[in-house]
Amino acid sequence: EAGVTQFPSHSVIEKGQTVTLRCDPISGHDNLYWYRRVMGKEIKFLLHFVKESKQDESGMPNNRFLAERTGGTYSTLKVQPAELEDSGVYFCASSLPGRWSELFFGEGSRLTVL
Amino acid sequence: AQRVTQPEKLLSVFKGAPVELKCNYSYSGSPELFWYVQYSRQRLQLLLRHISRESIKGFTADLNKGETSFHLKKPFAQEEDSAMYYCALSFFTDKLIFGTGTRLQVFP
């Protein structure tokens, strides 16, 4: 069974540019989450989708971040325009309906903003 | 605010030695606690959760509400236990609050 896949694995961009990260959850997992780990700090929750609906986006840092999950399948996280402090590893995770605490994580997308 | 504290960034032990990875939390209610692990070049994965009261790969963790702790323990460390360990908390919502992680190094 394929796990959660994320693309790209690493992205290097300049301040002010735009980056779009993609996450494909495990098939059948209605719950999809984005988390972020900034260097030296804890992994922080960004938002949670249930199917195509945003259930909780309380962790999104600001309006430069936009997450979508059209059709309830894969999700994208766009950062526009990127700032230096956006550098970090962005993790996607998914879980079965009703099993929100048993997360299956992707390998993460490392974002470096220069 | 809810917070998870892992005081040690790095814990180094020799194979066969006991291991205790510390985790303290601040939350006034009754949270659900987890340990996640990330082995080298692998994904972050759930190791155990306190409500399961199970031992996984020889690891156990007991929730101590009085001390607000959820330390991870193993009596005899193995080299393959070397990894990054994250303690996490949930107050029965859809999101986890993670600590900063502890890197465990087990030397032969």
Short mmCIF file of C-alpha atoms in Angstrom, two decimals:
data_model
loop_
_atom_site.label_atom_id
_atom_site.label_comp_id
_atom_site.label_asym_id
_atom_site.label_seq_id
_atom_site.Cartn_x
_atom_site.Cartn_y
_atom_site.Cartn_z
CA GLU A 1 0.00 0.00 0.00
CA ALA A 2 1.37 3.41 -0.96
CA GLY A 3 1.97 5.76 1.90
CA VAL A 4 1.48 9.50 2.05
CA THR A 5 3.52 11.07 -0.70
CA GLN A 6 4.78 14.62 -0.84
CA PHE A 7 6.32 16.62 -3.63
CA PRO A 8 8.81 18.16 -3.94
CA SER A 9 11.12 16.64 -1.39
CA HIS A 10 13.20 19.80 -1.36
CA SER A 11 12.60 23.23 -2.80
CA VAL A 12 14.98 26.18 -2.78
CA ILE A 13 13.50 29.53 -3.71
CA GLU A 14 14.26 33.19 -3.24
CA LYS A 15 12.37 35.49 -0.96
CA GLY A 16 9.31 36.81 -2.70
CA GLN A 17 8.83 33.80 -4.95
CA THR A 18 5.96 31.35 -4.83
CA VAL A 19 6.13 27.68 -3.96
CA THR A 20 3.44 25.03 -4.09
CA LEU A 21 3.77 21.84 -2.09
CA ARG A 22 1.68 18.82 -2.88
CA CYS A 23 0.45 15.97 -0.71
CA ASP A 24 -1.23 12.75 -1.80
CA PRO A 25 -2.78 11.03 1.20
CA ILE A 26 -3.36 7.32 1.59
CA SER A 27 -6.41 6.26 -0.38
CA GLY A 28 -9.52 6.30 1.78
CA HIS A 29 -8.10 8.69 4.33
CA ASP A 30 -10.58 11.50 4.64
CA ASN A 31 -8.46 13.37 7.16
CA LEU A 32 -5.51 15.29 5.80
CA TYR A 33 -3.21 17.49 7.87
CA TRP A 34 -0.37 19.87 7.25
CA TYR A 35 2.31 20.38 9.88
CA ARG A 36 5.52 22.37 9.79
CA ARG A 37 8.84 22.12 11.59
CA VAL A 38 10.97 25.20 11.60
CA MET A 39 14.64 24.61 12.39
CA GLY A 40 15.19 23.90 16.05
CA LYS A 41 11.55 24.21 16.97
CA GLU A 42 8.65 21.87 17.47
CA ILE A 43 6.46 20.40 14.77
CA LYS A 44 3.45 22.71 14.56
CA PHE A 45 -0.03 22.09 13.27
CA LEU A 46 -1.09 24.18 10.30
CA LEU A 47 -4.48 22.88 9.23
CA HIS A 48 -6.80 19.93 8.89
CA PHE A 49 -9.04 18.88 6.01
CA VAL A 50 -11.90 16.46 6.20
CA LYS A 51 -12.39 15.47 2.61
CA GLU A 52 -12.44 18.79 0.76
CA SER A 53 -13.51 20.92 3.72
CA LYS A 54 -11.19 22.84 6.00
CA GLN A 55 -11.99 21.57 9.47
CA ASP A 56 -9.43 23.63 11.33
CA GLU A 57 -6.99 26.15 9.92
CA SER A 58 -6.08 27.79 13.19
CA GLY A 59 -2.39 27.02 12.73
CA MET A 60 -1.91 28.79 9.41
CA PRO A 61 0.69 31.51 10.05
CA ASN A 62 -0.78 34.25 7.86
CA ASN A 63 -2.56 34.92 4.60
CA ARG A 64 0.53 34.17 2.56
CA PHE A 65 -0.33 30.51 3.05
CA LEU A 66 -3.15 28.93 1.08
CA ALA A 67 -4.16 25.29 1.32
CA GLU A 68 -6.59 23.53 -0.94
CA ARG A 69 -7.95 20.04 -1.32
CA THR A 70 -10.13 20.07 -4.36
CA GLY A 71 -12.18 16.92 -4.78
CA GLY A 72 -11.09 15.64 -1.43
CA THR A 73 -8.06 13.81 -2.77
CA TYR A 74 -4.66 15.44 -2.92
CA SER A 75 -3.88 18.73 -1.25
CA THR A 76 -1.66 21.66 -2.10
CA LEU A 77 -0.08 24.22 0.15
CA LYS A 78 0.97 27.41 -1.56
CA VAL A 79 3.23 30.02 -0.03
CA GLN A 80 3.06 33.36 -1.80
CA PRO A 81 5.20 35.38 -1.45
CA ALA A 82 7.69 33.31 0.50
CA GLU A 83 9.65 34.87 3.35
CA LEU A 84 12.86 33.73 5.02
CA GLU A 85 11.00 32.55 8.12
CA ASP A 86 8.95 30.15 6.01
CA SER A 87 11.96 27.86 5.68
CA GLY A 88 11.43 24.50 7.28
CA VAL A 89 10.05 21.05 6.67
CA TYR A 90 6.40 20.78 5.78
CA PHE A 91 4.80 17.50 6.71
CA CYS A 92 1.56 16.12 5.42
CA ALA A 93 -0.30 13.42 7.29
CA SER A 94 -3.51 11.54 6.77
CA SER A 95 -5.78 9.31 8.78
CA LEU A 96 -8.89 7.23 8.42
CA PRO A 97 -12.30 8.66 9.28
CA GLY A 98 -12.72 8.68 13.02
CA ARG A 99 -9.07 7.74 13.59
CA TRP A 100 -7.74 11.26 13.76
CA SER A 101 -5.00 10.48 16.24
CA GLU A 102 -3.38 7.70 14.23
CA LEU A 103 -1.55 9.78 11.71
CA PHE A 104 0.42 8.48 8.77
CA PHE A 105 3.04 11.00 7.79
CA GLY A 106 4.70 11.75 4.50
CA GLU A 107 8.44 12.20 4.24
CA GLY A 108 8.10 15.94 4.29
CA SER A 109 8.92 18.73 1.89
CA ARG A 110 11.93 20.78 2.87
CA LEU A 111 11.57 24.43 1.91
CA THR A 112 14.56 26.73 1.88
CA VAL A 113 13.92 30.41 1.27
CA LEU A 114 17.04 32.44 0.46
CA ALA B 1 -1.57 27.42 26.51
CA GLN B 2 -1.01 23.74 25.95
CA ARG B 3 2.65 22.89 25.71
CA VAL B 4 4.85 19.80 25.47
CA THR B 5 8.38 19.97 26.82
CA GLN B 6 11.16 17.56 25.99
CA PRO B 7 14.10 18.87 27.99
CA GLU B 8 16.81 16.81 26.31
CA LYS B 9 17.82 17.49 22.71
CA LEU B 10 20.19 14.55 22.70
CA LEU B 11 20.39 11.41 24.79
CA SER B 12 23.32 9.06 24.30
CA VAL B 13 23.52 5.62 25.85
CA PHE B 14 25.33 2.36 25.25
CA LYS B 15 23.60 -0.75 24.00
CA GLY B 16 21.95 -2.61 26.85
CA ALA B 17 21.61 0.44 29.06
CA PRO B 18 18.20 1.66 30.24
CA VAL B 19 16.66 4.58 28.43
CA GLU B 20 14.25 7.24 29.63
CA LEU B 21 13.15 10.01 27.32
CA LYS B 22 11.46 12.74 29.27
CA CYS B 23 8.23 14.47 28.33
CA ASN B 24 6.27 16.95 30.38
CA TYR B 25 3.13 18.70 29.37
CA SER B 26 1.07 21.64 30.49
CA TYR B 27 -2.64 21.21 30.17
CA SER B 28 -5.33 21.51 32.77
CA GLY B 29 -7.59 18.78 31.45
CA SER B 30 -7.10 15.15 30.53
CA PRO B 31 -5.13 15.03 27.32
CA GLU B 32 -4.26 12.13 25.13
CA LEU B 33 -0.50 11.56 24.91
CA PHE B 34 1.57 9.99 22.16
CA TRP B 35 5.12 9.16 21.26
CA TYR B 36 6.13 9.45 17.62
CA VAL B 37 9.46 8.24 16.25
CA GLN B 38 11.46 9.08 13.15
CA TYR B 39 14.24 6.65 12.23
CA SER B 40 16.98 7.76 9.88
CA ARG B 41 15.65 8.27 6.35
CA GLN B 42 12.18 7.15 7.38
CA ARG B 43 8.89 8.87 8.02
CA LEU B 44 7.59 10.06 11.31
CA GLN B 45 5.45 7.26 12.72
CA LEU B 46 3.34 6.58 15.74
CA LEU B 47 5.18 4.55 18.36
CA LEU B 48 2.61 4.36 21.12
CA ARG B 49 -0.29 6.16 22.77
CA HIS B 50 -1.10 6.23 26.43
CA ILE B 51 -4.65 4.96 26.15
CA SER B 52 -3.42 1.75 24.52
CA ARG B 53 -1.25 0.88 27.50
CA GLU B 54 0.89 -1.31 25.32
CA SER B 55 4.57 -1.98 24.88
CA ILE B 56 5.94 -1.37 21.41
CA LYS B 57 9.47 -2.49 20.51
CA GLY B 58 10.11 -2.82 24.24
CA PHE B 59 9.13 0.78 24.94
CA THR B 60 6.53 1.77 27.49
CA ALA B 61 5.21 5.10 28.66
CA ASP B 62 3.06 5.85 31.66
CA LEU B 63 0.93 8.92 31.99
CA ASN B 64 1.52 10.57 35.36
CA LYS B 65 -1.16 13.18 35.79
CA GLY B 66 0.25 14.40 39.09
CA GLU B 67 3.59 15.22 37.54
CA THR B 68 2.07 15.94 34.11
CA SER B 69 4.63 13.64 32.54
CA PHE B 70 4.66 10.92 29.91
CA HIS B 71 8.22 9.62 29.91
CA LEU B 72 9.22 6.95 27.42
CA LYS B 73 11.22 4.06 28.84
CA LYS B 74 13.02 0.99 27.68
CA PRO B 75 15.00 -1.26 30.01
CA PHE B 76 17.68 -2.32 27.51
CA ALA B 77 18.44 -0.04 24.57
CA GLN B 78 19.31 -1.49 21.16
CA GLU B 79 21.29 0.15 18.39
CA GLU B 80 18.22 0.12 16.16
CA ASP B 81 16.46 2.36 18.67
CA SER B 82 18.59 5.28 17.54
CA ALA B 83 16.13 7.82 16.19
CA MET B 84 14.37 11.10 16.83
CA TYR B 85 11.56 10.79 19.35
CA TYR B 86 8.70 13.26 19.64
CA CYS B 87 6.21 13.46 22.44
CA ALA B 88 2.83 14.82 21.42
CA LEU B 89 -0.39 15.85 23.10
CA SER B 90 -3.95 16.14 21.96
CA PHE B 91 -6.91 17.43 23.91
CA PHE B 92 -9.23 15.25 21.92
CA THR B 93 -9.38 17.54 18.96
CA ASP B 94 -8.04 17.13 15.51
CA LYS B 95 -4.55 18.41 16.09
CA LEU B 96 -1.42 17.29 17.85
CA ILE B 97 0.92 19.50 19.84
CA PHE B 98 4.47 18.25 19.55
CA GLY B 99 7.54 18.73 21.66
CA THR B 100 10.84 19.71 20.09
CA GLY B 101 12.05 16.12 20.03
CA THR B 102 14.91 14.16 21.58
CA ARG B 103 17.54 12.45 19.50
CA LEU B 104 18.45 9.08 20.96
CA GLN B 105 21.85 7.69 20.09
CA VAL B 106 22.60 4.12 21.10
CA PHE B 107 26.26 3.21 20.83
CA PRO B 108 27.44 -0.38 20.38
#
